[in-house]
Coordinates of C-alpha atoms in Angstrom, one line a residue:
M1 CA 3.0 -3.8 -29.7
A2 CA 3.5 -0.1 -30.1
H3 CA 6.9 1.4 -29.6
T4 CA 7.7 2.4 -26.0
Q5 CA 8.0 6.0 -27.1
E6 CA 4.3 6.0 -28.0
Y7 CA 3.4 4.7 -24.6
R8 CA 5.6 7.3 -22.9
E9 CA 3.8 10.1 -24.8
N10 CA 0.5 8.7 -23.7
I11 CA 1.3 8.5 -20.0
H12 CA -0.3 11.4 -18.1
G13 CA -0.5 9.6 -14.7
V14 CA 1.2 6.8 -12.8
L15 CA -0.1 4.3 -10.3
F16 CA 2.0 2.0 -8.2
D17 CA 1.4 -1.3 -6.4
L18 CA 2.8 -0.8 -2.9
D19 CA 4.5 -4.0 -1.6
G20 CA 7.3 -5.1 -3.8
T21 CA 6.9 -2.3 -6.4
L22 CA 7.1 1.1 -4.8
A23 CA 8.4 0.0 -1.4
D24 CA 10.5 -2.8 0.0
T25 CA 8.2 -3.9 2.9
A26 CA 9.4 -7.5 3.2
P27 CA 11.7 -6.9 6.1
D28 CA 8.8 -5.8 8.4
L29 CA 6.5 -8.5 7.1
V30 CA 9.0 -11.2 7.6
C31 CA 9.9 -9.9 11.0
A32 CA 6.2 -10.1 12.0
L33 CA 6.1 -13.6 10.5
N34 CA 9.0 -14.7 12.6
L35 CA 7.6 -13.3 15.8
S36 CA 4.4 -15.3 15.1
L37 CA 6.3 -18.5 14.2
A38 CA 8.4 -18.2 17.4
E39 CA 5.2 -17.8 19.5
S40 CA 3.7 -20.9 17.9
G41 CA 6.8 -23.0 18.4
H42 CA 7.8 -23.1 14.7
P43 CA 11.3 -22.4 13.3
Q44 CA 11.9 -19.0 11.9
C45 CA 12.5 -18.2 8.3
H46 CA 15.3 -16.2 6.5
L47 CA 14.1 -13.2 4.5
H48 CA 15.3 -14.6 1.2
E49 CA 13.3 -17.8 1.7
V50 CA 9.9 -16.2 1.9
K51 CA 10.3 -12.7 0.5
H52 CA 8.8 -13.6 -2.8
A53 CA 5.5 -14.3 -1.0
A54 CA 5.3 -10.8 0.5
T55 CA 3.6 -9.4 -2.6
H56 CA 0.7 -11.9 -2.1
G57 CA -0.2 -11.0 1.4
S58 CA 0.1 -12.2 5.0
L59 CA -1.6 -15.6 4.5
A60 CA 0.7 -16.4 1.6
L61 CA 3.7 -15.6 3.8
V62 CA 2.5 -18.1 6.4
Q63 CA 1.7 -20.7 3.9
T64 CA 5.1 -20.4 2.3
A65 CA 6.7 -20.8 5.8
L66 CA 4.4 -23.6 6.8
P67 CA 3.1 -25.3 3.7
N68 CA 2.2 -28.6 5.4
E69 CA 0.1 -27.1 8.3
P70 CA -3.7 -27.2 8.1
L71 CA -5.4 -24.1 6.9
E72 CA -6.8 -23.3 10.4
I73 CA -3.3 -23.3 11.9
Q74 CA -2.1 -21.1 9.1
Q75 CA -4.9 -18.7 9.6
A76 CA -4.3 -18.6 13.3
I77 CA -0.7 -17.7 12.8
Q78 CA -1.7 -15.2 10.2
Q79 CA -3.8 -13.3 12.8
Q80 CA -0.7 -13.3 15.1
L81 CA 1.4 -12.0 12.2
L82 CA -1.1 -9.1 11.6
Q83 CA -1.0 -8.1 15.3
H84 CA 2.8 -7.9 15.2
Y85 CA 2.8 -6.2 11.8
H86 CA 0.4 -3.5 13.1
R87 CA 3.0 -2.6 15.7
I88 CA 6.1 -2.6 13.5
N89 CA 4.6 -1.6 10.1
G90 CA 7.0 0.7 8.3
D91 CA 9.9 0.5 10.8
N92 CA 12.2 -1.1 8.3
S93 CA 10.4 -0.4 5.0
E94 CA 11.7 2.0 2.4
L95 CA 11.2 3.1 -1.2
F96 CA 13.1 1.0 -3.7
E97 CA 16.3 2.6 -5.0
H98 CA 15.7 5.3 -7.6
L99 CA 12.0 5.6 -6.9
A100 CA 12.3 8.7 -4.6
E101 CA 14.1 10.4 -7.6
L102 CA 11.3 9.2 -9.9
L103 CA 8.6 10.7 -7.7
D104 CA 10.5 14.0 -7.5
Y105 CA 10.6 14.0 -11.4
L106 CA 6.9 13.3 -11.6
D107 CA 6.2 16.2 -9.2
E108 CA 8.4 18.5 -11.3
K109 CA 6.6 17.6 -14.4
H110 CA 3.2 17.8 -12.7
I111 CA 2.4 14.2 -13.5
P112 CA -0.1 12.9 -10.8
Y113 CA 0.6 9.6 -9.2
G114 CA -0.9 7.3 -6.6
I115 CA -1.1 3.8 -5.1
V116 CA -3.5 0.9 -5.7
T117 CA -2.7 -1.9 -3.3
N118 CA -4.6 -4.9 -2.0
K119 CA -3.3 -4.1 1.5
H120 CA -6.1 -3.0 3.7
A121 CA -6.2 0.7 4.7
R122 CA -5.4 0.1 8.4
F123 CA -2.0 -1.1 7.2
A124 CA -1.5 0.8 4.0
R125 CA -2.1 4.3 5.2
P126 CA 0.2 4.2 8.2
L127 CA 2.9 2.7 6.0
I128 CA 2.4 5.4 3.3
N129 CA 2.6 8.0 6.1
K130 CA 5.8 6.6 7.4
L131 CA 7.3 6.8 3.9
S132 CA 6.3 10.5 3.9
L133 CA 4.1 10.1 0.8
T134 CA 0.6 10.8 2.1
G135 CA 0.6 14.4 1.0
R136 CA 2.1 13.7 -2.3
M137 CA -0.2 10.9 -3.5
K138 CA -3.2 12.0 -5.5
A139 CA -4.8 8.6 -5.0
I140 CA -4.5 6.0 -2.3
I141 CA -6.6 3.0 -2.9
S142 CA -6.5 0.1 -0.5
G143 CA -7.8 -3.5 -0.7
D144 CA -10.9 -2.5 1.1
S145 CA -11.6 0.8 -0.7
T146 CA -13.9 -0.9 -3.2
L147 CA -16.0 -4.0 -3.1
H148 CA -13.5 -6.0 -5.2
P149 CA -9.7 -5.8 -4.9
K150 CA -7.2 -6.3 -7.7
P151 CA -7.3 -7.9 -10.3
H152 CA -10.8 -6.4 -10.5
A153 CA -10.9 -3.1 -12.4
A154 CA -12.9 -1.3 -9.6
P155 CA -9.9 0.0 -7.5
M156 CA -8.0 0.9 -10.6
L157 CA -10.9 3.0 -12.0
L158 CA -11.4 4.7 -8.6
A159 CA -7.8 5.7 -8.6
A160 CA -8.1 7.0 -12.2
Q161 CA -11.0 9.2 -11.0
Q162 CA -8.9 10.6 -8.2
L163 CA -6.0 11.3 -10.5
H164 CA -8.4 13.0 -12.9
V165 CA -6.7 11.1 -15.8
E166 CA -8.3 8.8 -18.3
P167 CA -7.4 5.1 -17.6
N168 CA -5.8 4.6 -21.0
N169 CA -3.4 7.4 -20.1
I170 CA -2.2 5.8 -16.9
L171 CA 0.8 3.6 -16.3
Y172 CA 0.2 1.0 -13.6
L173 CA 3.3 -0.6 -12.2
G174 CA 3.2 -3.9 -10.4
D175 CA 5.3 -7.0 -9.5
A176 CA 2.6 -9.7 -9.6
E177 CA 0.5 -11.1 -12.4
R178 CA -2.7 -9.9 -10.8
D179 CA -1.4 -6.3 -11.0
L180 CA -1.0 -6.5 -14.8
V181 CA -4.4 -8.3 -15.2
A182 CA -5.9 -5.4 -13.2
A183 CA -4.3 -2.9 -15.4
Q184 CA -5.6 -4.8 -18.5
N185 CA -9.1 -4.9 -17.0
A186 CA -9.1 -1.2 -16.4
N187 CA -7.6 -0.4 -19.9
M188 CA -4.4 1.0 -18.4
I189 CA -0.8 0.7 -19.6
G190 CA 0.7 -2.2 -17.7
G191 CA 4.3 -2.1 -16.5
A192 CA 5.9 -5.2 -15.0
A193 CA 8.3 -4.3 -12.1
H194 CA 11.0 -7.0 -12.4
W195 CA 12.8 -5.6 -9.3
G196 CA 9.9 -6.7 -7.1
Y197 CA 9.2 -9.9 -5.2
L198 CA 9.2 -12.2 -8.1
S199 CA 9.7 -15.9 -7.4
D200 CA 11.6 -18.4 -9.5
T201 CA 8.4 -19.7 -11.0
D202 CA 7.1 -16.3 -12.1
Q203 CA 7.1 -15.6 -15.8
P204 CA 6.5 -11.8 -16.1
H205 CA 7.0 -11.9 -19.9
N206 CA 3.8 -13.9 -20.0
W207 CA 1.9 -11.3 -18.1
P208 CA -0.4 -8.9 -20.0
A209 CA 2.1 -6.0 -19.7
Q210 CA 2.9 -3.5 -22.4
L211 CA 6.2 -2.5 -20.7
H212 CA 8.8 -4.4 -18.7
F213 CA 11.3 -2.8 -16.4
K214 CA 14.3 -4.9 -15.3
S215 CA 15.2 -2.5 -12.5
S216 CA 13.9 0.6 -10.8
Q217 CA 16.8 2.4 -12.5
C218 CA 15.4 1.4 -15.9
L219 CA 12.0 2.8 -14.9
L220 CA 13.6 6.1 -13.9
R221 CA 15.6 6.3 -17.1
Y222 CA 12.4 5.6 -19.1
F223 CA 10.9 8.8 -17.8
V224 CA 13.9 11.1 -17.5
N225 CA 15.7 10.1 -20.7
E226 CA 12.6 10.3 -22.8
A227 CA 12.1 13.8 -21.5
K228 CA 15.5 15.0 -22.8

């Protein structure tokens, strides 16, 4: 594996996964989950019990909360969850610590950045707008922007086109294995975000990532310190 300095010199654009990488969205997702569980007569969950599933989408949240229910029940509760989430999306979500500073640094250095998420546009774009990022992102690719979502290369390559940066000069940051597989499929530099919604069974060092960041502060230092 090449030295991290070599990767840094090759990075001319940055792409982020949204949930669990750029933004802490679990509070809103779990709130919507609990509203749905209450309506269906099920006990509610604590944030720490199901947060790790937030990176895998709404059905994964329901299945984590109700693993023994049949799929049709899980899917019905998922639809309730999405209705509630549409209403509260972004109310209690925020950028992870140090990432606002990182985005400011990227702006200062004229390094374009964007988002590639499997979240559908009807949820992703209002959330990005509430985070005051819409005008700053050079690419916003949702789960329904292309025929195939991550880990397929299609959304990654579309984002690269919008950044006007070659894929092999883009760092893609994600907190799930599929994120790093997507980066690999698109010939991007993969960065594993260990501060995200990893579960106890996740093994990020086995993911196809060139770079590993234990914290968002480590990511910030990677850029700022290398520039000094």
